[in-house]
Amino acid sequence: MTNEKRKPAKALNATLGERTTVRRRTAAKKETAKGGDHVYDTLIIGAGFAGLGTAIKLREAGVHNVAILERAAEVGGTWRDNQYPGAACDIPSNLYSFSFAPNPNWSRSYSGSQEILGYVHSLVNDFGLEKLIQYQQNVTRVELDDTQGLWMIHTDSGRVWKGKTVIMASGPLANASFPKIRGIENFKGKKIHSAQWDHDYDFTGKRVAVVGTGASAIQIIPELVKKVDKLKVFQRTPAWVMPRPDFSTSEFSKKVFAKLPFTQKAIREALYWTHESMALAVIWSSPVTRIGERLGQAFLKSQVPDPWMRRQLKPDYKLGCKRILVSNDYYPALQKENCELITWPIANIVEKGIRTSEGIEHRVDCIVFATGFDVPKSGTPYPVLGVGGRELAKEWQRGAQAYKSINVSGYPNLYIMFGPNSGPGHNSALVYMEQQIAYAVKGIRTILDSNLKMLDVKPDVQAKHNANIQKRLAKTNWNSGCKSWYLTEDGFNATMFPGFATQYAAQMGKFDVKAYRQVKADVVA
Ligand code: NAP
C-alpha cells in the first residue's frame, strides 16, 4: 500500500471561498478516459463530498485505477445545487468537513454554501483529483455482468464504463422534488425549487410564495423577505427551531488553527461530543428531550411575542421526530410587515397563485418550492441490476435495506454511500461519511488483494442486521408518529441510523469478511 502525501494546507487555504480560482466547466470536459474496454478498479458515481473523499482514501490505500463519473459540469453535489439565498450548513464547519483535511480559514462557525463549495473545490485541487473526474456523465443504468464480475455503468453520453467495484456516491438529496399539488402545472408565474435556484430571477418588488417550512425554507425566507414586496409562507407542519450559535472566526483564531492544528482538532472533538450528547434528546424520548422541548418553546416565546402566531408555530410532535432546525432570523422574518404566515392547507395551485382550503386565492408572481428532495427510500436514482438481472428498486419497493447501510446482497462489489439507515439526526453527516468511506476501502482492498470476482454479503446476515436496526428504530423519536422524509408512506424507516455516531463508527469499524460470500476470479492462462 502506498500512502499519498497530502499537499500542505496552503493550497487549501488559498482556494477556500475563492471559486473564481477554480475553473468552472460550462462545456463537456475533453474526453480523457481510457478506451471503452478499460476496466477500472473502482468507478465512483458522483463528485460531491462522498465521491471525492472516497477517491482520496482509495488512493491512500494504493487504488489508483479510479474514475469519478459526475453528471454535472462542476463538482460539489448538494453544495453546488443548493445555492439559494441564505444557504448554509446547520452543522458547524469544523465538524462539517473532513477530519483529514481541516480548514483553518472557515470564516464563521456555520459557513455558507459558497464557502463549503469552495472547500469541496479545494479538495479537488489539493489532492489532485481533477484528472479522475469525468464530467457530464449522467448515469442511466448500473448493471452487473456476473459472468465477468464486472459492473457496467451506462451514462447518457452513450458510454459504458466498466469497473470491478462501484461506489454509489450520488447522494440521497440529489433530486429536487416538486410537490404533488393539484394544478401545479397551471401556474403561469415563475416556479423555482430551492435546489435549482434561478439566480437571474429578480425578486425585487415581487409578490412571492414559499411552500414549505423545512431546513431550506427557513434559510431562504429571511433573505427573500428583504427583497420582495410581499412574502407568503405556506406552512403545513411547524418545525422545532433552536437558536444558532453563529460567530465569525477571528483572524487570530485562523492563525492559531493554521500554526497549531491540534487546537482546531480539539475544537472539532468538543463539537463532536456536544453533538453526540444531543442524541439523547433527538433520537430517543428522554428527560433531555423534554428539556430540549422547553428550550424550543422558550426560544419561540422570546422571538415571537404574539400568542396567536406562537400557537401557529408550535410543533405538536416530539422534538427530533422531524429534523430540528436552527435559525436566529427565521421567526423575526415571519413577523416582518411584508410577510404573512399561512397555515390553511393548500387546496390547489391556479394560474395566478395558490388557493387554500378556506377558498382564498393568494395571487403571486413567483412560487418558491422549498419542498425537499425525492429521497430513494423505496427505489434507486437509476436502475441498478445485480446478480441474474435482479433489480434493486424492485427489492426496495417496500423500503430500502442494506447490510451496515452500505452493501446489498445480490449486488456484490457495490458500495452505497448514505445507503439505507445511515442518516444522522444529531451529528455531522461527514462523520458518518468518513466511516462509510473507510469501510468501502477495506472491502475494495479485499476484492483486489484476493482477486475476487464477487464479494457479496450473505442474505441471512443482511436480514439479521436489518431486523436489529428496525427493532432499535421502533424505540426512536423518528418512529413516534409524525410524517417526515425519513419514512416511507407506510411508515418504514429506511433512512436513519438508530444510535450515536460513535455506535455507527463501531458498526463500520469492523469489516467481517465472513459476512460475505466470496467468488474467486477466473484465472486466465
Ligand atoms: P424538507 O425538510 O423535506 O422540507 C420540505 C418542506 O416542504 C416541509 O415543510 C414540508 O411540510 C413542505 N411540503 C412538502 N410538500 C408539501 C406540500 N405538498 N404542501 C405543503 N407543504 C409541503 O426539505 P428541505 O427543507 O429542502 O430539507 C431537506 C433536507 O435537506 C433536510 O432535512 C436536511 O437533511 C437537508 N438540508 C440541510 C441543510 C443544512 O443546513 N445542513 C439545509 C437545507 C437542507 P411537512 O413538514 O408538512 O412535510
Coordinates of C-alpha atoms and ligand atoms in Angstrom, one line a residue:
M1 CA 0.0 0.0 0.0
T2 CA 1.2 3.4 -0.7
N3 CA 0.3 6.4 1.3
E4 CA 0.0 9.5 -0.7
K5 CA 1.3 12.6 0.9
R6 CA -1.2 15.4 1.1
K7 CA -0.1 18.8 -0.1
P8 CA 0.2 21.4 2.7
A9 CA -2.8 23.3 3.8
K10 CA -1.5 26.3 1.9
A11 CA -3.2 25.5 -1.3
L12 CA -6.4 24.6 0.5
N13 CA -6.4 27.9 2.3
A14 CA -5.8 29.8 -0.9
T15 CA -8.8 28.3 -2.7
L16 CA -11.4 28.5 0.0
G17 CA -14.2 30.7 -0.8
E18 CA -12.4 31.8 -4.0
R19 CA -14.3 29.8 -6.5
T20 CA -13.1 32.1 -9.3
T21 CA -9.7 30.5 -8.9
V22 CA -11.3 27.2 -9.9
R23 CA -12.1 26.7 -13.5
R24 CA -15.8 26.3 -13.8
R25 CA -16.8 24.0 -16.5
T26 CA -19.5 25.1 -18.8
A27 CA -18.8 22.6 -21.6
A28 CA -18.1 19.0 -21.6
K29 CA -14.6 18.1 -20.5
K30 CA -12.4 16.8 -23.2
E31 CA -12.6 13.1 -23.2
T32 CA -9.6 11.9 -21.3
A33 CA -10.9 8.5 -20.3
K34 CA -9.2 5.3 -21.3
G35 CA -10.7 3.3 -24.1
G36 CA -14.2 1.8 -23.8
D37 CA -12.7 -1.6 -22.8
H38 CA -10.6 -0.3 -20.0
V39 CA -11.6 -1.9 -16.7
Y40 CA -11.3 0.4 -13.7
D41 CA -10.7 -1.0 -10.2
T42 CA -13.3 1.4 -8.9
L43 CA -15.9 3.6 -10.6
I44 CA -17.3 6.3 -8.3
I45 CA -20.7 7.9 -9.2
G46 CA -20.8 11.5 -8.0
A47 CA -18.2 14.2 -7.3
G48 CA -19.6 15.5 -4.1
F49 CA -18.1 15.1 -0.7
A50 CA -18.6 11.3 -0.6
G51 CA -17.2 10.6 -4.1
L52 CA -14.2 12.8 -3.7
G53 CA -13.5 11.7 -0.2
T54 CA -13.6 8.0 -1.3
A55 CA -11.2 8.8 -4.2
I56 CA -8.7 10.4 -1.8
K57 CA -8.9 7.4 0.6
L58 CA -8.7 4.8 -2.2
R59 CA -5.5 6.4 -3.5
E60 CA -4.1 6.4 0.0
A61 CA -4.8 2.7 0.1
G62 CA -3.0 2.2 -3.3
V63 CA -6.0 2.1 -5.5
H64 CA -5.3 4.4 -8.4
N65 CA -7.2 3.0 -11.3
V66 CA -10.3 5.0 -10.5
A67 CA -12.7 7.2 -12.4
I68 CA -15.3 9.6 -10.9
L69 CA -18.5 10.0 -13.1
E70 CA -20.1 13.3 -12.4
R71 CA -23.5 14.2 -14.0
A72 CA -22.9 18.0 -13.9
A73 CA -20.2 20.2 -15.3
E74 CA -18.8 21.0 -11.8
V75 CA -18.0 19.2 -8.6
G76 CA -19.8 19.8 -5.3
G77 CA -23.0 17.8 -5.2
T78 CA -25.6 19.2 -2.9
W79 CA -23.5 22.3 -2.3
R80 CA -23.2 23.0 -6.0
D81 CA -27.0 22.6 -6.4
N82 CA -28.2 24.3 -3.2
Q83 CA -27.1 27.9 -3.8
Y84 CA -30.3 29.6 -2.8
P85 CA -30.0 32.9 -0.9
G86 CA -29.1 32.2 2.7
A87 CA -27.9 28.6 2.0
A88 CA -25.7 27.4 4.8
C89 CA -24.9 24.3 6.8
D90 CA -26.6 23.8 10.1
I91 CA -23.7 21.8 11.5
P92 CA -20.6 23.8 12.5
S93 CA -18.0 23.9 9.7
N94 CA -15.2 22.5 12.0
L95 CA -17.3 19.3 12.1
Y96 CA -18.8 19.6 8.7
S97 CA -15.5 19.0 6.9
F98 CA -13.2 16.0 6.6
S99 CA -11.1 15.3 9.6
F100 CA -8.2 14.6 7.2
A101 CA -8.5 17.9 5.5
P102 CA -9.0 20.6 8.2
N103 CA -9.5 24.1 7.1
P104 CA -8.2 26.8 9.4
N105 CA -9.9 29.5 7.5
W106 CA -13.6 28.9 7.9
S107 CA -15.0 32.4 8.1
R108 CA -17.6 31.5 10.7
S109 CA -18.9 28.7 12.9
Y110 CA -21.7 27.9 10.4
S111 CA -20.3 28.7 6.9
G112 CA -22.4 29.5 3.9
S113 CA -22.8 27.2 0.9
Q114 CA -20.5 29.2 -1.3
E115 CA -17.7 28.7 1.2
I116 CA -18.5 25.0 1.6
L117 CA -18.4 24.6 -2.2
G118 CA -15.0 26.4 -2.1
Y119 CA -13.8 23.7 0.3
V120 CA -15.0 21.0 -2.0
H121 CA -13.1 22.6 -4.9
S122 CA -10.1 22.8 -2.7
L123 CA -10.2 19.0 -2.1
V124 CA -10.0 18.5 -5.8
N125 CA -7.1 20.9 -6.2
D126 CA -5.1 19.8 -3.1
F127 CA -5.5 16.1 -3.6
G128 CA -5.0 16.3 -7.4
L129 CA -8.4 14.7 -8.2
E130 CA -9.2 16.6 -11.3
K131 CA -7.8 14.0 -13.7
L132 CA -10.1 11.4 -12.2
I133 CA -13.3 13.2 -12.9
Q134 CA -15.4 12.6 -16.0
Y135 CA -17.9 15.4 -16.2
Q136 CA -21.4 15.3 -17.8
Q137 CA -21.7 11.6 -17.3
N138 CA -25.2 11.2 -16.1
V139 CA -25.7 7.6 -15.1
T140 CA -28.7 5.9 -16.6
R141 CA -28.1 2.3 -15.6
V142 CA -25.7 0.3 -13.4
E143 CA -25.6 -3.3 -14.4
L144 CA -23.6 -6.3 -13.2
D145 CA -22.1 -8.7 -15.7
D146 CA -21.9 -11.6 -13.4
T147 CA -20.1 -13.9 -15.7
Q148 CA -17.1 -11.5 -15.6
G149 CA -17.8 -10.0 -12.2
L150 CA -17.8 -6.5 -13.7
W151 CA -20.1 -3.6 -13.2
M152 CA -21.2 -1.8 -16.4
I153 CA -22.2 1.8 -15.9
H154 CA -24.2 3.4 -18.7
T155 CA -24.3 7.1 -19.0
D156 CA -26.5 9.3 -21.2
S157 CA -23.4 10.3 -23.2
G158 CA -23.7 6.8 -24.7
R159 CA -20.6 5.5 -22.9
V160 CA -20.4 2.3 -20.9
W161 CA -17.9 2.3 -18.1
K162 CA -16.5 -0.9 -16.7
G163 CA -15.4 -1.4 -13.1
K164 CA -14.5 -4.2 -10.8
T165 CA -16.1 -2.3 -7.9
V166 CA -18.5 0.7 -7.7
I167 CA -19.1 3.4 -5.2
M168 CA -22.6 4.9 -5.5
A169 CA -22.0 8.4 -4.1
S170 CA -24.8 10.2 -5.9
G171 CA -26.3 11.3 -2.6
P172 CA -29.7 10.9 -1.1
L173 CA -30.6 14.5 -1.6
A174 CA -29.7 14.9 -5.2
N175 CA -33.0 15.1 -6.9
A176 CA -35.3 18.1 -6.2
S177 CA -38.9 17.3 -5.6
F178 CA -41.8 19.4 -6.6
P179 CA -44.9 18.6 -4.5
K180 CA -47.8 16.8 -6.0
I181 CA -50.2 19.7 -5.6
R182 CA -53.2 19.7 -7.8
G183 CA -52.9 22.3 -10.6
I184 CA -49.2 23.0 -10.1
E185 CA -48.7 22.8 -13.9
N186 CA -51.3 25.6 -14.4
F187 CA -49.4 28.3 -12.6
K188 CA -48.4 31.0 -15.1
G189 CA -45.8 32.8 -13.0
K190 CA -42.3 31.8 -12.1
K191 CA -41.7 28.5 -10.3
I192 CA -38.3 27.9 -8.5
H193 CA -37.2 25.0 -6.5
S194 CA -34.8 25.6 -3.6
A195 CA -32.2 23.2 -5.0
Q196 CA -32.4 24.6 -8.6
W197 CA -32.2 28.3 -7.8
D198 CA -32.6 30.8 -10.7
H199 CA -30.1 33.4 -9.9
D200 CA -31.3 35.6 -12.8
Y201 CA -34.8 36.0 -11.5
D202 CA -35.1 39.4 -9.9
F203 CA -37.3 39.2 -6.7
T204 CA -37.2 42.9 -6.1
G205 CA -40.7 44.2 -5.6
K206 CA -42.4 40.9 -6.4
R207 CA -45.2 39.0 -4.6
V208 CA -43.7 35.7 -3.7
A209 CA -45.0 32.5 -2.1
V210 CA -42.7 30.0 -0.3
V211 CA -44.2 26.5 0.0
G212 CA -42.5 24.6 2.9
T213 CA -41.0 25.5 6.2
G214 CA -38.2 22.9 6.4
A215 CA -34.4 23.3 6.6
S216 CA -34.1 25.0 3.2
A217 CA -37.1 27.3 3.6
I218 CA -36.1 28.8 7.0
Q219 CA -32.8 29.9 5.4
I220 CA -34.5 31.3 2.3
I221 CA -37.3 33.2 4.0
P222 CA -35.1 35.7 5.9
E223 CA -33.3 36.6 2.7
L224 CA -36.3 36.8 0.4
V225 CA -38.3 39.0 2.8
K226 CA -35.6 41.7 2.5
K227 CA -36.2 41.9 -1.3
V228 CA -39.8 41.2 -2.1
D229 CA -42.9 43.3 -1.9
K230 CA -44.9 40.6 -0.2
L231 CA -43.9 37.2 1.0
K232 CA -46.5 34.5 1.8
V233 CA -45.2 31.5 3.7
F234 CA -47.3 28.3 3.3
Q235 CA -46.7 26.1 6.4
R236 CA -48.0 22.6 6.6
T237 CA -46.2 21.5 9.7
P238 CA -44.3 23.8 12.1
A239 CA -40.8 22.7 13.0
W240 CA -38.9 22.8 16.2
V241 CA -36.5 25.7 15.8
M242 CA -33.4 26.3 18.0
P243 CA -31.0 29.2 18.3
R244 CA -27.9 29.1 16.1
P245 CA -24.7 30.0 17.9
D246 CA -23.1 31.5 14.8
F247 CA -19.9 33.6 15.2
S248 CA -17.3 34.9 12.8
T249 CA -13.8 33.4 13.2
S250 CA -11.3 36.0 14.2
E251 CA -8.1 36.4 12.2
F252 CA -6.2 35.4 15.4
S253 CA -8.1 32.1 15.7
K254 CA -7.4 31.3 12.0
K255 CA -3.6 31.9 12.6
V256 CA -3.7 29.7 15.7
F257 CA -5.5 26.9 13.8
A258 CA -3.0 27.1 10.9
K259 CA 0.1 27.1 13.2
L260 CA -1.2 24.8 15.9
P261 CA -3.6 22.3 14.2
F262 CA -4.2 20.4 17.4
T263 CA -6.2 23.5 18.7
Q264 CA -8.7 23.1 15.8
K265 CA -8.7 19.4 16.3
A266 CA -9.6 19.9 20.0
I267 CA -12.5 22.2 18.9
R268 CA -13.7 19.5 16.5
E269 CA -13.6 16.9 19.3
A270 CA -15.6 19.2 21.6
L271 CA -18.2 19.8 18.8
Y272 CA -18.4 16.1 18.1
W273 CA -19.1 15.2 21.8
T274 CA -21.6 18.1 22.1
H275 CA -23.5 16.8 19.1
E276 CA -23.2 13.3 20.4
S277 CA -24.9 14.3 23.6
M278 CA -27.8 15.8 21.6
A279 CA -28.7 12.3 20.5
L280 CA -30.2 11.8 23.9
A281 CA -32.8 14.5 23.1
V282 CA -33.1 13.9 19.4
I283 CA -33.1 10.1 18.9
W284 CA -34.8 8.8 22.0
S285 CA -37.6 10.2 24.1
S286 CA -35.9 11.1 27.4
P287 CA -35.8 13.8 30.1
V288 CA -33.3 15.5 27.8
T289 CA -36.0 15.6 25.0
R290 CA -38.3 17.4 27.4
I291 CA -35.6 19.9 28.3
G292 CA -35.0 20.4 24.6
E293 CA -38.7 21.0 24.0
R294 CA -38.8 23.6 26.8
L295 CA -35.8 25.3 25.3
G296 CA -37.5 25.3 21.9
Q297 CA -40.7 26.8 23.4
A298 CA -38.7 29.4 25.3
F299 CA -36.9 30.4 22.1
L300 CA -40.2 30.7 20.3
K301 CA -41.6 32.8 23.1
S302 CA -38.5 35.0 23.2
Q303 CA -38.7 35.7 19.5
V304 CA -42.5 35.8 18.8
P305 CA -44.4 38.0 21.2
D306 CA -47.8 37.4 19.6
P307 CA -49.5 34.4 21.3
W308 CA -51.7 33.6 18.2
M309 CA -48.6 33.4 15.9
R310 CA -46.8 31.3 18.6
R311 CA -49.7 28.9 18.5
Q312 CA -49.4 28.5 14.8
L313 CA -45.6 27.9 15.1
K314 CA -45.7 25.5 17.9
P315 CA -45.0 21.9 16.8
D316 CA -47.4 19.2 18.1
Y317 CA -45.0 16.3 17.8
K318 CA -42.0 15.2 19.7
L319 CA -38.7 17.0 19.4
G320 CA -36.5 15.1 17.0
C321 CA -39.3 13.3 15.1
K322 CA -38.7 15.6 12.2
R323 CA -35.4 17.4 11.6
I324 CA -34.7 20.1 14.2
L325 CA -34.0 23.5 12.6
V326 CA -31.5 26.1 13.8
S327 CA -32.0 29.8 12.9
N328 CA -31.9 33.1 14.6
D329 CA -33.6 35.0 11.9
Y330 CA -36.5 32.8 10.8
Y331 CA -39.0 33.8 13.4
P332 CA -38.1 37.6 13.1
A333 CA -38.5 37.3 9.3
L334 CA -42.0 35.9 9.6
Q335 CA -43.0 38.9 11.7
K336 CA -41.9 41.5 9.1
E337 CA -44.7 43.7 7.8
N338 CA -44.4 42.3 4.3
C339 CA -44.5 38.7 5.4
E340 CA -47.6 36.5 6.0
L341 CA -47.7 33.1 7.5
I342 CA -50.4 31.0 6.0
T343 CA -51.4 27.8 7.8
W344 CA -54.5 26.9 5.9
P345 CA -53.8 23.8 3.8
I346 CA -53.1 24.3 0.1
A347 CA -56.1 23.2 -1.9
N348 CA -54.6 23.7 -5.3
I349 CA -52.5 25.9 -7.5
V350 CA -54.1 28.1 -10.1
E351 CA -52.9 30.3 -12.9
K352 CA -52.2 33.3 -10.7
G353 CA -51.3 31.7 -7.4
I354 CA -52.2 29.4 -4.6
R355 CA -55.7 28.6 -3.4
T356 CA -56.0 27.5 0.2
S357 CA -58.8 25.2 1.6
E358 CA -60.9 28.0 3.0
G359 CA -61.3 29.4 -0.5
I360 CA -58.8 32.3 -0.7
E361 CA -56.7 32.7 -3.8
H362 CA -53.2 34.1 -2.9
R363 CA -52.0 35.8 -6.1
V364 CA -48.3 35.8 -6.5
D365 CA -45.6 36.4 -9.2
C366 CA -43.4 33.5 -8.1
I367 CA -43.7 30.3 -6.1
V368 CA -40.6 29.1 -4.4
F369 CA -40.9 25.3 -3.6
A370 CA -38.7 24.6 -0.6
T371 CA -40.3 21.1 -0.6
G372 CA -37.3 18.9 -0.3
F373 CA -36.0 16.0 -2.3
D374 CA -37.0 12.8 -3.9
V375 CA -35.1 10.6 -1.5
P376 CA -34.6 7.0 -2.7
K377 CA -36.2 5.3 0.4
S378 CA -38.0 2.8 -1.8
G379 CA -36.3 3.0 -5.1
T380 CA -32.9 3.9 -6.6
P381 CA -31.9 7.0 -8.5
Y382 CA -31.2 4.9 -11.6
P383 CA -31.8 1.2 -12.3
V384 CA -29.3 -1.0 -10.5
L385 CA -29.2 -4.6 -11.8
G386 CA -27.4 -7.2 -9.8
V387 CA -26.8 -11.0 -9.9
G388 CA -29.0 -12.7 -12.5
G389 CA -30.5 -9.3 -13.5
R390 CA -32.3 -8.7 -10.2
E391 CA -33.4 -5.1 -9.8
L392 CA -32.6 -3.2 -6.6
A393 CA -35.6 -0.8 -7.0
K394 CA -38.0 -3.8 -7.0
E395 CA -36.4 -5.3 -3.9
W396 CA -36.6 -1.9 -2.2
Q397 CA -40.2 -1.2 -3.2
R398 CA -41.4 -1.6 0.4
G399 CA -38.4 0.2 1.9
A400 CA -34.7 0.1 1.3
Q401 CA -32.5 -2.3 3.2
A402 CA -28.8 -3.0 3.2
Y403 CA -26.0 -4.5 5.3
K404 CA -24.4 -1.9 7.5
S405 CA -26.1 0.7 5.2
I406 CA -23.5 0.1 2.5
N407 CA -23.8 -3.3 0.8
V408 CA -26.8 -5.2 -0.5
S409 CA -27.0 -8.9 -1.0
G410 CA -27.1 -9.8 -4.7
Y411 CA -25.2 -6.6 -5.6
P412 CA -21.6 -7.7 -5.0
N413 CA -18.7 -5.2 -5.0
L414 CA -21.1 -2.3 -4.9
Y415 CA -20.9 0.3 -2.0
I416 CA -23.6 2.8 -1.3
M417 CA -22.7 6.0 0.4
F418 CA -25.5 7.2 2.7
G419 CA -27.4 4.0 1.9
P420 CA -30.3 2.7 4.0
N421 CA -30.2 3.6 7.7
S422 CA -27.1 5.6 7.7
G423 CA -28.6 9.1 8.4
P424 CA -27.7 11.1 11.4
G425 CA -30.2 13.3 13.1
H426 CA -27.9 14.9 15.6
N427 CA -24.3 14.9 14.3
S428 CA -22.4 15.8 11.2
A429 CA -23.1 13.7 8.0
L430 CA -19.4 13.9 7.3
V431 CA -18.5 12.0 10.4
Y432 CA -20.8 9.1 9.1
M433 CA -19.4 9.5 5.6
E434 CA -15.8 9.0 6.7
Q435 CA -16.8 5.7 8.3
Q436 CA -18.5 4.6 5.1
I437 CA -15.5 5.5 3.1
A438 CA -13.1 3.6 5.3
Y439 CA -15.4 0.6 5.2
A440 CA -15.7 0.7 1.4
V441 CA -11.9 1.0 1.0
K442 CA -11.5 -2.1 3.2
G443 CA -14.0 -4.0 1.0
I444 CA -12.4 -2.9 -2.2
R445 CA -8.9 -3.7 -1.0
T446 CA -10.1 -7.2 0.0
I447 CA -11.6 -7.7 -3.5
L448 CA -8.4 -6.5 -5.3
D449 CA -5.9 -8.3 -3.0
S450 CA -7.7 -11.6 -3.1
N451 CA -8.6 -11.3 -6.8
L452 CA -12.2 -11.8 -6.1
K453 CA -14.9 -11.8 -8.8
M454 CA -17.5 -11.2 -6.2
L455 CA -17.7 -10.2 -2.5
D456 CA -21.4 -10.4 -1.8
V457 CA -23.0 -10.0 1.6
K458 CA -24.9 -13.1 2.7
P459 CA -28.7 -12.6 2.7
D460 CA -29.2 -14.0 6.2
V461 CA -26.5 -11.7 7.6
Q462 CA -28.2 -8.7 6.0
A463 CA -31.6 -9.8 7.2
K464 CA -30.4 -10.2 10.8
H465 CA -28.7 -6.8 10.7
N466 CA -31.9 -5.2 9.4
A467 CA -34.1 -6.9 11.9
N468 CA -31.9 -5.5 14.6
I469 CA -31.9 -2.0 13.1
Q470 CA -35.7 -1.9 12.8
K471 CA -36.1 -3.1 16.4
R472 CA -34.0 -0.3 17.6
L473 CA -35.7 2.2 15.3
A474 CA -39.1 1.3 16.8
K475 CA -38.0 3.0 20.0
T476 CA -36.8 6.3 18.4
N477 CA -38.5 9.6 18.1
W478 CA -38.4 9.4 14.3
N479 CA -40.9 6.5 14.5
S480 CA -43.1 8.2 17.1
G481 CA -45.9 9.2 14.8
C482 CA -45.1 12.3 12.7
K483 CA -44.7 12.3 9.0
S484 CA -41.2 13.1 7.6
W485 CA -39.0 12.4 4.6
Y486 CA -37.2 9.8 6.8
L487 CA -40.2 7.4 6.5
T488 CA -41.9 5.7 3.5
E489 CA -45.6 6.2 3.0
D490 CA -46.1 3.1 5.1
G491 CA -44.1 4.5 8.0
F492 CA -41.0 2.3 7.3
N493 CA -37.8 4.0 8.4
A494 CA -35.2 3.3 5.7
T495 CA -33.2 6.4 6.4
M496 CA -31.9 6.9 9.9
F497 CA -29.3 5.1 12.0
P498 CA -30.8 4.4 15.5
G499 CA -27.8 5.3 17.6
F500 CA -24.9 7.6 18.4
A501 CA -22.3 8.4 15.7
T502 CA -19.9 6.5 17.9
Q503 CA -22.1 3.4 17.6
Y504 CA -22.2 3.9 13.9
A505 CA -18.4 4.1 13.8
A506 CA -18.2 0.9 15.8
Q507 CA -20.5 -0.8 13.3
M508 CA -18.5 0.3 10.4
G509 CA -15.1 -0.1 12.0
K510 CA -15.3 -3.9 11.8
F511 CA -15.1 -5.4 8.3
D512 CA -16.0 -9.0 8.8
V513 CA -15.2 -10.9 5.6
K514 CA -17.1 -13.9 6.9
A515 CA -20.3 -12.0 6.4
Y516 CA -19.7 -12.2 2.7
R517 CA -19.9 -14.9 0.1
Q518 CA -16.6 -14.9 -1.9
V519 CA -16.2 -15.9 -5.5
K520 CA -12.7 -16.1 -6.9
A521 CA -12.0 -14.5 -10.3
D522 CA -11.4 -17.0 -13.1
V523 CA -7.7 -17.4 -13.7
V524 CA -6.8 -16.7 -17.3
A525 CA -4.0 -19.0 -18.5
Ligands
NAP1 P1 -37.8 19.1 3.9 O1 -37.1 19.2 5.2 O2 -38.3 17.8 3.4 O3 -39.0 20.2 4.0 C1 -39.9 20.3 3.0 C2 -41.0 21.3 3.4 O4 -41.9 21.3 2.4 C3 -41.7 20.8 4.7 O5 -42.0 21.9 5.4 C4 -42.9 20.1 4.1 O6 -44.0 20.1 5.0 C5 -43.2 21.0 2.9 N1 -44.0 20.4 1.9 C6 -43.7 19.3 1.2 N2 -44.7 19.0 0.3 C7 -45.7 19.9 0.6 C8 -47.0 20.1 0.1 N3 -47.5 19.3 -0.8 N4 -47.7 21.1 0.6 C9 -47.3 21.9 1.5 N5 -46.0 21.8 2.1 C10 -45.3 20.8 1.6 O7 -36.9 19.7 2.7 P2 -35.7 20.7 2.8 O8 -36.0 21.9 3.7 O9 -35.2 21.0 1.4 O10 -34.6 19.9 3.6 C11 -34.3 18.5 3.2 C12 -33.1 18.0 3.9 O11 -32.0 18.7 3.3 C13 -33.0 18.4 5.4 O12 -33.7 17.5 6.2 C14 -31.6 18.3 5.6 O13 -31.1 17.0 5.7 C15 -31.0 18.8 4.3 N6 -30.7 20.3 4.4 C16 -29.7 20.6 5.2 C17 -29.4 21.9 5.4 C18 -28.3 22.2 6.3 O14 -28.2 23.3 6.8 N7 -27.4 21.2 6.6 C19 -30.1 22.9 4.8 C20 -31.1 22.5 4.0 C21 -31.4 21.2 3.8 P3 -44.2 18.9 6.0 O15 -43.2 19.1 7.1 O16 -45.6 19.0 6.5 O17 -43.9 17.6 5.3

